[in-house]
Coordinates of C-alpha atoms and ligand atoms in Angstrom, one line a residue:
M1 CA 12.5 69.1 51.0
R2 CA 13.3 66.1 53.0
K3 CA 15.5 65.5 56.0
Q4 CA 16.2 62.0 57.2
L5 CA 16.9 60.9 60.7
L6 CA 18.4 57.5 60.9
L7 CA 17.7 55.6 64.2
T8 CA 17.9 52.0 62.9
P9 CA 20.2 49.4 64.5
G10 CA 22.6 49.5 61.6
P11 CA 23.4 51.4 59.5
T12 CA 23.6 54.3 61.9
P13 CA 24.4 58.0 61.2
I14 CA 27.9 58.9 60.0
P15 CA 29.5 62.0 61.6
P16 CA 30.5 64.7 59.1
E17 CA 34.2 64.4 60.1
V18 CA 34.1 60.7 59.1
A19 CA 32.2 61.3 55.9
L20 CA 34.8 64.0 54.9
A21 CA 37.7 61.8 55.7
M22 CA 36.3 59.2 53.3
A23 CA 35.7 61.7 50.6
K24 CA 39.4 62.3 50.0
P25 CA 41.1 60.7 47.0
I26 CA 41.8 57.0 47.6
I27 CA 45.4 55.9 48.2
H28 CA 47.2 52.6 47.5
H29 CA 47.3 50.1 50.4
R30 CA 50.8 48.7 49.9
T31 CA 52.4 52.0 51.0
S32 CA 53.9 53.4 54.2
E33 CA 51.1 56.0 54.2
Y34 CA 48.4 53.3 54.4
R35 CA 50.4 51.2 56.8
A36 CA 50.6 54.1 59.2
I37 CA 46.8 54.5 59.1
F38 CA 46.3 50.8 59.6
E39 CA 48.6 50.8 62.5
E40 CA 46.7 53.6 64.1
V41 CA 43.4 51.8 63.4
I42 CA 44.6 48.6 65.0
K43 CA 45.7 50.5 68.1
G44 CA 42.4 52.3 68.3
L45 CA 40.4 49.1 67.9
K46 CA 42.3 47.5 70.8
Y47 CA 41.2 50.4 72.9
V48 CA 37.5 50.1 71.8
F49 CA 37.6 46.3 72.3
Q50 CA 39.5 46.8 75.6
T51 CA 42.0 44.1 74.7
E52 CA 45.6 43.4 74.1
N53 CA 44.6 40.5 71.8
D54 CA 45.2 40.5 68.0
C55 CA 42.5 42.4 66.2
F56 CA 41.7 41.7 62.5
V57 CA 39.8 43.8 60.0
F58 CA 37.8 42.1 57.1
A59 CA 36.1 43.5 54.1
S60 CA 32.7 42.1 54.9
S61 CA 29.6 42.8 56.9
G62 CA 29.5 41.7 60.5
T63 CA 28.3 38.2 59.6
G64 CA 31.6 37.6 57.8
A65 CA 33.5 38.0 61.1
M66 CA 31.0 35.6 62.7
E67 CA 31.8 33.1 60.0
A68 CA 35.5 33.7 60.5
A69 CA 35.2 32.9 64.2
V70 CA 33.5 29.6 63.4
V71 CA 35.8 28.3 60.6
N72 CA 39.0 29.3 62.4
L73 CA 38.2 27.6 65.7
L74 CA 36.4 24.4 64.8
S75 CA 36.1 21.2 62.7
P76 CA 33.1 19.4 61.4
K77 CA 31.4 17.3 64.1
D78 CA 32.8 19.5 66.9
K79 CA 30.4 20.2 69.8
V80 CA 29.5 23.7 70.7
I81 CA 26.9 25.7 72.6
T82 CA 24.9 28.4 70.8
V83 CA 22.6 30.8 72.7
Q84 CA 19.5 31.6 70.8
G85 CA 17.3 34.4 72.0
G86 CA 16.7 36.2 68.8
K87 CA 17.6 36.4 65.2
F88 CA 21.3 37.0 65.7
G89 CA 21.7 34.2 68.2
E90 CA 20.1 31.9 65.6
R91 CA 22.7 33.0 63.1
W92 CA 25.4 31.3 65.3
T93 CA 23.5 28.1 65.1
E94 CA 23.0 28.4 61.3
I95 CA 26.7 29.1 60.6
C96 CA 27.8 26.2 62.8
Q97 CA 25.4 23.8 61.1
S98 CA 26.5 25.0 57.7
Y99 CA 30.0 23.6 58.5
G100 CA 28.7 20.4 60.1
I101 CA 29.4 21.5 63.6
E102 CA 27.0 20.2 66.2
P103 CA 25.5 22.9 68.5
S104 CA 23.7 22.3 71.7
V105 CA 21.2 25.0 71.3
I106 CA 20.0 27.0 74.4
D107 CA 16.7 28.4 73.5
V108 CA 15.9 31.6 75.3
P109 CA 12.4 33.1 75.0
W110 CA 12.7 36.2 72.8
G111 CA 12.9 39.3 74.9
E112 CA 14.7 37.6 77.8
A113 CA 18.4 37.2 78.5
V114 CA 20.1 33.8 78.9
E115 CA 20.5 32.5 82.4
P116 CA 24.3 32.0 82.5
E117 CA 23.8 28.9 84.7
R118 CA 22.3 27.1 81.7
I119 CA 25.6 27.4 79.9
A120 CA 27.5 26.1 83.0
E121 CA 25.2 23.1 83.2
I122 CA 25.9 21.9 79.7
L123 CA 29.7 22.6 80.0
E124 CA 29.8 20.5 83.1
K125 CA 27.9 17.6 81.5
D126 CA 29.6 17.6 78.2
L127 CA 33.3 18.0 78.3
R128 CA 33.6 17.8 74.5
I129 CA 32.2 21.3 74.1
K130 CA 34.8 23.4 72.4
A131 CA 33.2 26.8 72.1
V132 CA 30.2 28.8 73.4
F133 CA 28.6 31.3 71.0
T134 CA 26.5 34.1 72.4
T135 CA 25.4 37.7 71.7
L136 CA 26.2 40.7 73.9
C137 CA 23.3 42.9 72.6
E138 CA 20.7 40.8 70.8
T139 CA 19.7 43.6 68.4
S140 CA 16.5 41.8 67.2
T141 CA 14.9 41.9 70.7
G142 CA 16.7 44.7 72.5
V143 CA 18.2 42.4 75.1
V144 CA 21.6 42.6 76.7
N145 CA 23.1 39.3 77.9
D146 CA 25.3 39.1 81.0
V147 CA 28.5 38.3 79.1
K148 CA 30.7 39.1 82.1
K149 CA 29.1 36.3 84.0
I150 CA 29.1 33.9 81.1
A151 CA 32.9 34.6 80.7
Q152 CA 33.4 33.7 84.4
I153 CA 31.9 30.4 83.6
T154 CA 33.7 29.6 80.3
S155 CA 37.1 30.6 81.8
K156 CA 36.8 27.7 84.2
H157 CA 36.4 25.3 81.2
K158 CA 38.4 24.4 78.1
A159 CA 35.7 25.9 75.9
V160 CA 36.4 29.3 74.4
L161 CA 33.8 32.1 74.6
V162 CA 32.8 33.8 71.3
V163 CA 30.7 36.9 71.6
D164 CA 28.8 38.7 68.8
A165 CA 29.3 42.4 69.9
I166 CA 28.4 43.7 66.5
S167 CA 25.8 46.2 67.9
A168 CA 27.5 46.5 71.3
L169 CA 30.9 47.7 70.4
A170 CA 31.4 51.4 71.2
S171 CA 27.8 51.5 72.6
I172 CA 27.6 49.5 75.8
E173 CA 30.1 48.1 78.3
L174 CA 32.4 45.5 76.8
R175 CA 35.7 44.6 78.5
T176 CA 37.2 41.8 76.4
D177 CA 40.3 41.1 78.5
A178 CA 39.0 42.1 82.0
W179 CA 36.0 39.8 81.5
G180 CA 38.0 37.1 79.8
I181 CA 36.2 36.9 76.4
D182 CA 38.2 34.8 73.8
V183 CA 36.8 36.0 70.6
V184 CA 34.8 39.2 69.9
V185 CA 33.3 40.0 66.6
A186 CA 32.0 43.4 65.5
G187 CA 30.9 45.4 62.5
S188 CA 31.3 48.9 61.2
Q189 CA 27.8 50.2 60.8
K190 CA 26.6 50.3 64.4
G191 CA 28.4 51.9 67.3
L192 CA 31.5 52.7 65.3
M193 CA 29.6 55.3 63.2
L194 CA 30.8 54.0 59.8
P195 CA 29.0 52.8 56.7
P196 CA 28.5 49.0 56.4
G197 CA 31.3 47.0 54.8
I198 CA 34.0 46.1 57.3
S199 CA 34.0 43.7 60.2
F200 CA 36.4 43.0 63.1
L201 CA 37.5 40.1 65.2
S202 CA 39.7 39.9 68.3
I203 CA 41.2 36.6 69.4
S204 CA 42.8 35.5 72.7
P205 CA 45.8 33.2 73.1
K206 CA 43.4 30.5 74.4
A207 CA 41.4 30.6 71.2
W208 CA 44.6 30.8 69.0
A209 CA 45.4 27.3 70.2
L210 CA 42.3 26.1 68.3
V211 CA 43.1 27.8 65.0
N212 CA 45.8 25.4 63.9
E213 CA 43.8 22.2 64.7
A214 CA 40.6 23.5 63.1
K215 CA 39.6 21.6 60.0
C216 CA 36.8 23.8 58.6
P217 CA 37.5 25.0 55.1
R218 CA 38.5 28.6 54.9
Y219 CA 40.3 30.9 52.5
Y220 CA 39.5 34.6 52.7
F221 CA 38.9 34.4 56.5
D222 CA 42.0 32.2 57.3
L223 CA 43.4 33.9 60.4
R224 CA 46.8 32.2 59.9
E225 CA 47.3 34.2 56.7
A226 CA 45.8 37.3 58.3
K227 CA 48.2 37.0 61.2
R228 CA 51.2 36.7 59.0
S229 CA 50.2 39.9 57.3
L230 CA 49.1 41.7 60.4
D231 CA 52.6 41.2 61.9
K232 CA 53.8 43.4 59.0
M233 CA 50.9 45.8 59.4
D234 CA 49.4 44.4 56.2
T235 CA 46.4 42.4 55.0
P236 CA 46.5 39.3 52.7
F237 CA 43.9 40.9 50.4
T238 CA 43.0 44.4 49.3
P239 CA 41.5 46.2 52.4
A240 CA 38.5 48.4 52.2
V241 CA 40.8 51.4 52.1
T242 CA 38.1 54.1 52.2
L243 CA 36.3 52.6 55.2
V244 CA 39.6 52.1 57.1
I245 CA 40.4 55.7 56.6
G246 CA 36.9 56.6 57.9
L247 CA 37.5 54.3 60.8
R248 CA 40.6 56.1 61.8
E249 CA 38.6 59.3 62.1
A250 CA 35.8 57.6 64.0
L251 CA 38.3 56.0 66.4
Q252 CA 39.8 59.4 67.1
M253 CA 36.4 60.7 68.0
I254 CA 35.8 57.7 70.3
Q255 CA 39.1 58.1 72.0
K256 CA 38.5 61.8 72.5
E257 CA 35.1 61.3 74.1
G258 CA 36.3 58.3 76.1
L259 CA 34.8 54.9 76.0
E260 CA 33.2 55.1 79.5
N261 CA 31.6 58.5 78.6
I262 CA 30.3 56.8 75.4
W263 CA 28.7 54.0 77.4
K264 CA 27.2 56.7 79.8
R265 CA 25.8 58.6 76.8
H266 CA 24.2 55.5 75.4
A267 CA 22.7 54.7 78.8
L268 CA 21.3 58.2 79.0
M269 CA 19.8 58.0 75.5
A270 CA 18.3 54.6 76.4
E271 CA 16.8 55.8 79.6
A272 CA 15.2 58.7 78.0
T273 CA 13.8 56.5 75.2
R274 CA 12.4 53.9 77.7
K275 CA 10.9 56.5 80.0
A276 CA 9.3 58.3 77.0
V277 CA 7.6 55.2 75.5
L278 CA 6.4 54.1 79.0
A279 CA 4.9 57.6 79.5
L280 CA 3.0 57.0 76.3
G281 CA 1.5 53.8 77.8
L282 CA 3.5 51.6 75.6
E283 CA 5.3 48.5 76.9
L284 CA 9.0 47.5 76.5
F285 CA 9.6 44.2 74.8
A286 CA 12.6 43.4 77.0
P287 CA 11.9 45.0 80.3
H288 CA 14.2 42.7 82.4
A289 CA 17.4 43.1 80.5
P290 CA 17.0 46.1 78.2
S291 CA 20.1 47.0 76.1
D292 CA 21.3 50.6 76.1
A293 CA 22.0 50.3 72.3
V294 CA 18.5 49.7 71.0
T295 CA 15.0 49.9 72.6
A296 CA 12.4 47.4 71.5
V297 CA 8.8 48.4 72.1
K298 CA 5.6 46.4 71.8
V299 CA 3.2 47.6 69.1
P300 CA -0.1 48.4 70.9
S301 CA -2.7 45.8 70.0
G302 CA -4.8 46.8 67.0
L303 CA -2.0 48.7 65.3
D304 CA 0.1 47.4 62.5
G305 CA 3.8 47.9 63.5
E306 CA 5.0 47.7 59.9
N307 CA 2.7 50.6 59.0
L308 CA 3.9 52.6 61.9
V309 CA 7.5 52.3 60.8
K310 CA 6.5 53.1 57.2
L311 CA 4.5 56.2 58.3
L312 CA 7.4 57.5 60.4
R313 CA 9.9 57.0 57.5
Q314 CA 7.8 58.2 54.6
K315 CA 5.9 61.1 56.2
Y316 CA 8.2 62.3 59.0
G317 CA 11.6 61.3 57.6
V318 CA 12.4 59.3 60.8
S319 CA 13.8 55.8 60.2
I320 CA 13.3 53.3 63.0
A321 CA 13.2 49.5 62.6
G322 CA 10.3 47.0 62.8
G323 CA 10.5 43.5 64.2
Q324 CA 12.3 40.7 62.5
A325 CA 11.1 37.1 61.8
E326 CA 8.4 36.1 64.4
L327 CA 8.4 39.7 65.8
K328 CA 7.5 41.3 62.4
G329 CA 4.7 43.8 63.0
K330 CA 4.7 43.1 66.7
I331 CA 7.5 45.4 67.9
F332 CA 9.3 48.5 66.7
R333 CA 12.9 49.2 67.6
I334 CA 14.5 52.7 68.2
A335 CA 18.3 52.4 67.9
H336 CA 20.4 54.9 69.9
M337 CA 23.8 53.6 69.0
G338 CA 26.7 55.5 67.7
Y339 CA 26.4 59.1 66.6
I340 CA 23.2 59.8 68.5
T341 CA 22.5 62.8 70.9
P342 CA 19.5 64.0 72.9
E343 CA 18.0 66.1 70.1
D344 CA 17.7 62.9 68.0
I345 CA 15.8 61.1 70.8
L346 CA 13.5 64.1 71.3
L347 CA 12.7 64.2 67.6
V348 CA 11.9 60.5 67.3
I349 CA 9.7 60.5 70.3
S350 CA 7.9 63.6 69.1
C351 CA 7.2 62.1 65.7
L352 CA 6.2 58.8 67.3
E353 CA 3.5 60.6 69.3
I354 CA 2.1 62.3 66.2
A355 CA 2.2 59.0 64.1
L356 CA 0.5 57.0 66.9
N357 CA -2.3 59.5 67.0
E358 CA -2.6 59.6 63.3
M359 CA -3.0 55.8 63.3
G360 CA -5.8 56.0 65.9
Y361 CA -3.8 55.2 69.0
K362 CA -4.5 58.3 71.1
V363 CA -1.6 59.5 73.2
P364 CA -1.4 62.9 74.8
L365 CA 1.0 65.0 72.6
G366 CA 4.2 65.9 74.4
K367 CA 3.9 63.4 77.2
G368 CA 6.7 61.1 76.0
V369 CA 8.8 64.1 75.0
K370 CA 8.4 65.5 78.5
A371 CA 9.5 62.3 80.1
A372 CA 12.6 62.3 77.9
E373 CA 13.3 65.9 78.6
E374 CA 13.2 65.2 82.3
V375 CA 15.9 62.6 81.8
F376 CA 18.1 64.9 79.8
G377 CA 17.4 67.8 82.1
K378 CA 18.9 66.1 85.1
G379 CA 21.8 64.6 83.0
Ligands
PLP401 C1 23.7 43.9 62.8 C2 24.0 42.7 63.5 C3 24.5 41.5 62.9 C4 24.6 41.3 61.4 O1 25.6 42.0 60.9 P1 25.7 42.2 59.3 O2 26.6 43.4 59.3 O3 24.3 42.5 58.8 O4 26.2 41.0 58.7 C5 24.8 40.4 63.7 N1 24.7 40.4 65.0 C6 24.2 41.5 65.7 C7 24.0 41.5 67.1 C8 23.8 42.6 64.9 O5 23.3 43.7 65.6

């Protein structure tokens, strides 16, 4: 017998209510029945994005929505800023370069947040910059960037701010309109508690002004077509009907719990996780700006991080993530985004203690669990 606990930064666990909604017989999408569901979903998305802006749904992983942002706002040879402090920040640079767009890259040491002033400096020097691309939660390093402050800077310039909130949406604080973010992209398989397969994009009036002049090639992701359809509560192409139906259920759960309560729950899970690993003598990878959606932990020297992740998955049925790219084997990441509650955290910490001991890194059994229990006990 084998139970599986999924604590990876996407996919994340699916609540039974959502899974059951998706198990029902599929319906056709050009029907009043589907349109009513889609309308409810768009309304719910605006709540989760905290925006009055148009919200679009694509049948793609999160990266598709990132590409949609780039191709709809820009033309080849346009100047932009990309913030690179991890694998997903790098993706902005790569997508832009694929379309001949010229990024000024702000390189941030992995594990640190970007200093917003660095963005201000470039914007003041180079008035041609059309867009700033950054990441709210840099999932590869467990860092949260100060997007609120970055938005204060971009709102004083003609450049639009594009934020990858793929792992942040419905996990950590994100206020699209109140902060003044022009474009937010997200995906289904993180805080939204759905399987992978759909992505989202919200866009402000300031950014819409760029859509018509943008000369990047686009077809599936053309927001002009998508907008014509959205105004009739429709999509230009076949939507991922099943996932949208699951999304309606997930959004109902989110609205019932309340976004601020969800942010608080994530903060509590994150605090318990951080205190637990510190109690075990481990070090956080991003101690200065840790995200409440995922905790990145340094692998103690002498241990192989990939083996630790493998042992936890294969022997204990607990899936966490290792490091990506240059961090492979050097960190492990415990995600606590979406459908995650204290018992999940207590279980992963407990199994982590056993696995570390088994690999020869001796930690007192129960010490991390105790630290987490103390956080939950006061909560
Ligand atoms: C997961 C993730 C992505 C990539 O999304 P895909 O769905 O794999 O395309 C991009 N950015 C961040 C911050 C993520 O966490």
